Short mmCIF file of C-alpha atoms in Angstrom, two decimals:
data_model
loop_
_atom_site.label_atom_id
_atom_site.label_comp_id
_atom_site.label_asym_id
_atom_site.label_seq_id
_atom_site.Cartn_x
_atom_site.Cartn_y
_atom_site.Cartn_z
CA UNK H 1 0.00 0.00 0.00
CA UNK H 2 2.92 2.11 0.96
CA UNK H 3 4.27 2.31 -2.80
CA UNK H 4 1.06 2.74 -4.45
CA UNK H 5 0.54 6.17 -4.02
CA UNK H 6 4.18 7.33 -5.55
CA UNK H 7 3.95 4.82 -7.95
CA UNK H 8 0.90 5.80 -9.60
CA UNK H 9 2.71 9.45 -8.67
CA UNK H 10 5.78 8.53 -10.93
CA UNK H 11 3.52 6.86 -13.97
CA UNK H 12 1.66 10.04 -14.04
CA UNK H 13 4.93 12.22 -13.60
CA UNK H 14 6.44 10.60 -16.53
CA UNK H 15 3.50 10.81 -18.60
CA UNK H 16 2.88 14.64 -18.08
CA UNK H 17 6.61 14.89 -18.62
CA UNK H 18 6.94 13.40 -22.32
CA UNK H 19 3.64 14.58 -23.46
CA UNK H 20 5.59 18.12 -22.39
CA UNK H 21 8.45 17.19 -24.39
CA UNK H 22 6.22 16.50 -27.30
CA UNK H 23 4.70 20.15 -27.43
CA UNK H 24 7.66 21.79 -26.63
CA UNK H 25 10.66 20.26 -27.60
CA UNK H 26 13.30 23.29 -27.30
CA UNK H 27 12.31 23.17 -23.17
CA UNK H 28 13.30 19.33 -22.91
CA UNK H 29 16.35 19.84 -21.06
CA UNK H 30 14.08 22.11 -18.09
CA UNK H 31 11.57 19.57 -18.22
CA UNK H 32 13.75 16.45 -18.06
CA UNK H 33 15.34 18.17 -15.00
CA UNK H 34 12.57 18.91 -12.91
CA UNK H 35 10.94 15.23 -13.76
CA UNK H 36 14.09 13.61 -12.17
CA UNK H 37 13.99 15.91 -9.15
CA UNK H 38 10.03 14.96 -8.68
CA UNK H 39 11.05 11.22 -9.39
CA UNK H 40 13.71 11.38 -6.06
CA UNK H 41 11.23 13.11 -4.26
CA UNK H 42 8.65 10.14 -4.67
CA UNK H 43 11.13 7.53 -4.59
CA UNK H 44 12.26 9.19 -0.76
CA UNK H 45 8.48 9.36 0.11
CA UNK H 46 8.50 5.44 -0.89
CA UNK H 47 11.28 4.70 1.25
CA UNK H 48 10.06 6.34 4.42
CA UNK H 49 6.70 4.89 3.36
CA UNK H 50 8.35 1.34 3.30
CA UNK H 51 9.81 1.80 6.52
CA UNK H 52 6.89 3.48 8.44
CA UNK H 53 5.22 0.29 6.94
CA UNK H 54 7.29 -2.17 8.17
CA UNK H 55 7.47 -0.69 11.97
CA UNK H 56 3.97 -0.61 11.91
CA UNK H 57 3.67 -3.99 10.59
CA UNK H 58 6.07 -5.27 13.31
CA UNK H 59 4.31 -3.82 16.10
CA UNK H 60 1.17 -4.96 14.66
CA UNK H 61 2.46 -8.70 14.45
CA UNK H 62 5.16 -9.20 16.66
CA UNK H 63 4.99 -6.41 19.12
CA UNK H 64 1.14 -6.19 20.51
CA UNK H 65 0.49 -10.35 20.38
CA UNK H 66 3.65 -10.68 22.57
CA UNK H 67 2.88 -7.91 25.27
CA UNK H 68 -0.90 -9.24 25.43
CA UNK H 69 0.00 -12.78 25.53
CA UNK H 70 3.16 -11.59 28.21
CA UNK H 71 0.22 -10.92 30.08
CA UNK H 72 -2.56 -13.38 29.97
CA UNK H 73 0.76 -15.90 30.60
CA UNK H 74 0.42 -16.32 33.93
CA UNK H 75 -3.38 -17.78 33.68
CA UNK H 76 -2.59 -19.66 30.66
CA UNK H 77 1.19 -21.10 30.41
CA UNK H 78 3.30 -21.70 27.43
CA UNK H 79 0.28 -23.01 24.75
CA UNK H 80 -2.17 -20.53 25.43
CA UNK H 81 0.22 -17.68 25.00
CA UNK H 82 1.43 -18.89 21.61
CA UNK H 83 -2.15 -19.55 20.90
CA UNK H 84 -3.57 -15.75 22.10
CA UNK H 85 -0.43 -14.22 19.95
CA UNK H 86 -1.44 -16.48 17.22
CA UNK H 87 -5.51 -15.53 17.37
CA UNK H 88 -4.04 -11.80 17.42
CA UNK H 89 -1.82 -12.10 14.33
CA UNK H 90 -4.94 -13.50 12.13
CA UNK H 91 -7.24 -10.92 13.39
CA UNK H 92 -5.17 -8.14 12.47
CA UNK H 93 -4.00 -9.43 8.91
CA UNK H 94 -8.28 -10.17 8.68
CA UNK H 95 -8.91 -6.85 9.91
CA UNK H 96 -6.24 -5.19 7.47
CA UNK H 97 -6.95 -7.45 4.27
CA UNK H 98 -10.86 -6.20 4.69
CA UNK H 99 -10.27 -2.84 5.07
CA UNK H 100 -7.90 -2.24 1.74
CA UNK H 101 -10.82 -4.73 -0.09
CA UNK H 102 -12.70 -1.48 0.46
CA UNK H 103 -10.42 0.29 -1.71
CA UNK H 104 -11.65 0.36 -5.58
CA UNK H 105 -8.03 -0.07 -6.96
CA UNK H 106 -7.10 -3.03 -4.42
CA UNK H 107 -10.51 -4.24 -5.61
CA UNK H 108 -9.65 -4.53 -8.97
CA UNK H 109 -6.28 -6.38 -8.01
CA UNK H 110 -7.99 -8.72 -5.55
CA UNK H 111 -9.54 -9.56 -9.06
CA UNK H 112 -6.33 -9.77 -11.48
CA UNK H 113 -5.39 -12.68 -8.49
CA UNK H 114 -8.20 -13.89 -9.49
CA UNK H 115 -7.89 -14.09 -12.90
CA UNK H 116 -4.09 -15.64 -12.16
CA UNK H 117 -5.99 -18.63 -10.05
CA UNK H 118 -8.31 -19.44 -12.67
CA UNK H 119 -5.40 -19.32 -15.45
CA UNK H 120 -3.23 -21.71 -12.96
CA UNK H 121 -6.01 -24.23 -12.36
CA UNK H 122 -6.37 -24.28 -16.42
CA UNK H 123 -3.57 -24.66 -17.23
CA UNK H 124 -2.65 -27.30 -14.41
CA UNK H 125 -5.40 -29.33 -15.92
CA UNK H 126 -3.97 -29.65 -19.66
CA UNK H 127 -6.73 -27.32 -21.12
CA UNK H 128 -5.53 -24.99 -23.88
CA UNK H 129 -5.56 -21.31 -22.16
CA UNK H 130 -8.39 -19.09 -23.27
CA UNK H 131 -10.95 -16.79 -21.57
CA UNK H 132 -13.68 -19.70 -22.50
CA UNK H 133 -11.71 -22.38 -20.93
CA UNK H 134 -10.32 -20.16 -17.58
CA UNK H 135 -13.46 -18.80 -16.83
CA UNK H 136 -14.77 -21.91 -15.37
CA UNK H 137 -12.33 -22.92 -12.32
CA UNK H 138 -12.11 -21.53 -9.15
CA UNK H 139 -10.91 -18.04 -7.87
CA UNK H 140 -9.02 -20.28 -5.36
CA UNK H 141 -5.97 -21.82 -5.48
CA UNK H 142 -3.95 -24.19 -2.68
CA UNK H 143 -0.75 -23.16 -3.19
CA UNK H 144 -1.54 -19.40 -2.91
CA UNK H 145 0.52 -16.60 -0.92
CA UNK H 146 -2.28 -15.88 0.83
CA UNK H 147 -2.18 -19.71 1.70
CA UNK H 148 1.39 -19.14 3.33
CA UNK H 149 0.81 -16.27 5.21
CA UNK H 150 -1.40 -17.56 6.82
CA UNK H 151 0.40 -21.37 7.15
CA UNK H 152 2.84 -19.03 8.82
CA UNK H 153 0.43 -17.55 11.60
CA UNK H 154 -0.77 -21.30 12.51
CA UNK H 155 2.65 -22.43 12.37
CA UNK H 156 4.16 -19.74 14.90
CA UNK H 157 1.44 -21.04 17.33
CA UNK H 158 2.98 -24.45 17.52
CA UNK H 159 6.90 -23.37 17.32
CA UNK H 160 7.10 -20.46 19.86
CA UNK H 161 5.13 -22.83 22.01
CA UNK H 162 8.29 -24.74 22.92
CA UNK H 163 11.03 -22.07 22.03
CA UNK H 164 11.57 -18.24 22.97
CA UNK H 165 10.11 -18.75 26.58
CA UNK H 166 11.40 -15.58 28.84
CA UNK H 167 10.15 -12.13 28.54
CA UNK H 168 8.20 -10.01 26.26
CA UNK H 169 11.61 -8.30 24.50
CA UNK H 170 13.40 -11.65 24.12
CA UNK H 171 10.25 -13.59 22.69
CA UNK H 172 9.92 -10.28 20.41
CA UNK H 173 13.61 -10.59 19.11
CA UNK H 174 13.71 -14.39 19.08
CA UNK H 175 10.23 -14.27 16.71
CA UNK H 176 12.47 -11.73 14.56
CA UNK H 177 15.14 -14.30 14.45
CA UNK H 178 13.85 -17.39 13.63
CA UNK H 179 11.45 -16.06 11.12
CA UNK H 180 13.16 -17.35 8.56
CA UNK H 181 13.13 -21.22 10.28
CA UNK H 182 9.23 -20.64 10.93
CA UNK H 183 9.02 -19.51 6.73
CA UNK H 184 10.76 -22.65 5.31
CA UNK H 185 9.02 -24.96 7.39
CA UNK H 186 5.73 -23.15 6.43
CA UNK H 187 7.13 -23.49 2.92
CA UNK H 188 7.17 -27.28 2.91
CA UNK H 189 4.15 -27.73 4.76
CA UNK H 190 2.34 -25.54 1.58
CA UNK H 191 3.63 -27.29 -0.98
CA UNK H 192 2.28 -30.42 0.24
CA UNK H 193 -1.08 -30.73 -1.95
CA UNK H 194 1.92 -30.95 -4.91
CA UNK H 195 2.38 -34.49 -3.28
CA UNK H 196 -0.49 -35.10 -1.83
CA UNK H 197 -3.27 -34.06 -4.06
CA UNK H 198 -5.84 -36.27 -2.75
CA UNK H 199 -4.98 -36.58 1.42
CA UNK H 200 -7.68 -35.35 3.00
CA UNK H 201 -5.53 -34.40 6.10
CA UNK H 202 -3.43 -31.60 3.86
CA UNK H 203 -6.84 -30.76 2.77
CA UNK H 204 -7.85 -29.91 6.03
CA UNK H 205 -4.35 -28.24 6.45
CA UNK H 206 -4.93 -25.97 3.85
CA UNK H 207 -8.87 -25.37 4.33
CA UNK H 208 -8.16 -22.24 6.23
CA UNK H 209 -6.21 -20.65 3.84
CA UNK H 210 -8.64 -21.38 0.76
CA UNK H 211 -11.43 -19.70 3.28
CA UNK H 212 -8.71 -17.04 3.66
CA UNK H 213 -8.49 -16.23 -0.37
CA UNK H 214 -12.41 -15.67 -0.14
CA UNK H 215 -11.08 -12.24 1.30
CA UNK H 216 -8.08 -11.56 -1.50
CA UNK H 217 -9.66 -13.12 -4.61
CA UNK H 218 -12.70 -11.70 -6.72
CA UNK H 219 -14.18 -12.74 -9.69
CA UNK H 220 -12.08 -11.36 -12.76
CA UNK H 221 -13.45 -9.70 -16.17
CA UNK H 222 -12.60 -11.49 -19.33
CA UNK H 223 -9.92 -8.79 -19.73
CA UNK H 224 -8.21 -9.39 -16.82
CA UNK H 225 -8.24 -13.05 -17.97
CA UNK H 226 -6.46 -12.09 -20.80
CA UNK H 227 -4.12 -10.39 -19.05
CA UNK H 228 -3.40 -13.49 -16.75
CA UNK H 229 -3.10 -16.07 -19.95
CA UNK H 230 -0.72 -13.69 -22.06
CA UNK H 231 1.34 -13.19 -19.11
CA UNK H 232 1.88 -16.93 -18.19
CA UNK H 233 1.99 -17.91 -21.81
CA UNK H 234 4.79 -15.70 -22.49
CA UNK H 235 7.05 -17.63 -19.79
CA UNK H 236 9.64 -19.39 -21.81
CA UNK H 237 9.41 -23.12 -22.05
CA UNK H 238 5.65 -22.62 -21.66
CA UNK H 239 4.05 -25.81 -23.64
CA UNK H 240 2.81 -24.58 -27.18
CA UNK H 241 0.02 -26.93 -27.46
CA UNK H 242 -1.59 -25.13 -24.38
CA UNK H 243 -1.13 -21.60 -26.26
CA UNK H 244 -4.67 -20.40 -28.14
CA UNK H 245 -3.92 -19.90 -31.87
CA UNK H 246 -5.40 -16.67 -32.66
CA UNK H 247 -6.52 -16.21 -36.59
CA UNK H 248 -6.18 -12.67 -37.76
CA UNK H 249 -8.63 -11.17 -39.60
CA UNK H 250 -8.66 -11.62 -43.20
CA UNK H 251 -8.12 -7.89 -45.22
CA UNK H 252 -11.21 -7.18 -47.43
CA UNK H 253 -10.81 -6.08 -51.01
CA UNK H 254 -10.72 -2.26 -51.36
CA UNK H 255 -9.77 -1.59 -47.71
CA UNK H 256 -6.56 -0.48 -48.81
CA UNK H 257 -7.28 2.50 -51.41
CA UNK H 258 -10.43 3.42 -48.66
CA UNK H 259 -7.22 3.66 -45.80
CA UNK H 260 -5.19 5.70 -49.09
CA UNK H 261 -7.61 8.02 -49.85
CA UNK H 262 -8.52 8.83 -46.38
CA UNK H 263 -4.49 9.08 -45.58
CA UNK H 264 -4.56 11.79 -48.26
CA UNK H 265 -7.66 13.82 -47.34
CA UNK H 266 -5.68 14.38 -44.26
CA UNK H 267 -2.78 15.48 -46.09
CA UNK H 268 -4.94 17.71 -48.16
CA UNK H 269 -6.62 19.49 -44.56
#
């Protein structure tokens, strides 16, 4: 969220900037000037943005579960403080995910993820890619990000059960530390329906995370289909015989001198 804003700031920027150019030509070198000094100006707003962000998001995560679990410890013990930090975690990222949904332009993403479910699922079952064929499968996906975050919430429950016991400012910078150990193992554990397409105990492993991508998935626009099938058929090594042959139109008779005539009443005004 933090880099949308100057983003969208620096597309616009640009734009405004060449269309400039375009009309006045002998002021490029004034014009190319002040669009680099505007471009370092957003890019330092994105980098405090990032940062703000990510203090935010570790208070938010780490920081508030582990004081409110520090003190419901001593009427619950070891499990159900990892547990209270882990119902926190979830019902902040639930909280958060529902109130960006509200925003039109993370609406229409939520929907271009989507559109990149419904392309995976097609394409995963041997069907040739087009908006016909797509349209039909699911908006959700097991092996979604949205799946691993939230592997990773469940997952910190059980590990910081048994590890990180003292008090609230170790547990915070042992959680920052072994992050990375509670990520792989997620990892593994969400790449399981890849082995086990058919175990109905990974299905109920990844259950909450499908219910999860009700919140980050909606239902995509045949354009944004397209968008998801040319971008995954233009991987390379992507199998031909799942790429939609597309048949240009043929070029009527007399199209040409119409397009020549009309090319020269223009020169003519």
């Amino acid at each position: 969220i933090a880099t949308i804003g100057p983003g969208l700031g620096q597309g616009m920027a640009a734009a405004k900037a060449m269309d400039a150019i375009a009309r006045q030509p002998e002021a490029a070198g004034d014009i190319r000037t002040s669009l680099i000094l505007s471009l370092a100006f957003m890019e330092a707003l994105t980098i405090y943005g990032l940062l703000i962000a990510f203090m935010i998001a570790l208070a938010l995560f780490v920081g508030l579960p582990v004081f409110v679990g520090t003190v419901a410890y001593p009427y619950v013990g070891d499990f159900g403080r990892s547990l209270i930090e882990g119902i926190l975690r979830i019902a902040v990222f639930v909280i958060y995910v529902l109130i960006v949904s509200k925003v039109p332009e993370i609406k229409r993403l939520f929907a271009y993820h989507g559109a990149e479910h419904k392309t995976i699922a097609c394409y995963e079952a041997g069907e040739v890619l087009t908006v016909e064929a797509a349209r039909k499968y699911s908006t959700l996906h097991p092996r979604c990000g949205t799946s691993f975050i939230f592997m990773v919430f469940l997952l910190t429950i059980l590990v910081f059960t048994f590890i990180g016991q003292g008090n609230a400012w170790y547990r915070i910078l042992v959680k920052i530390l072994c992050f990375p150990l509670v990520a792989g193992l997620s990892y593994e554990l969400f790449r399981l329906p890849v082995y086990f397409p058919k175990n109905r105990l990974v299905h109920a492993l990844v259950a909450p995370g499908l219910c999860m991508q009700r919140l980050t998935t909606n239902e995509p626009d045949d354009d944004q289909l397209e968008v998801a099938i040319a971008a995954i058929t233009a991987v390379p090594g992507f199998p031909a015989e799942q790429i939609a042959i597309v048949e240009k139109p043929e070029t009527v008779e007399g199209d040409a001198p119409q397009s020549e005539a009309a090319a020269e009443s223009v020169e003519n005004l």
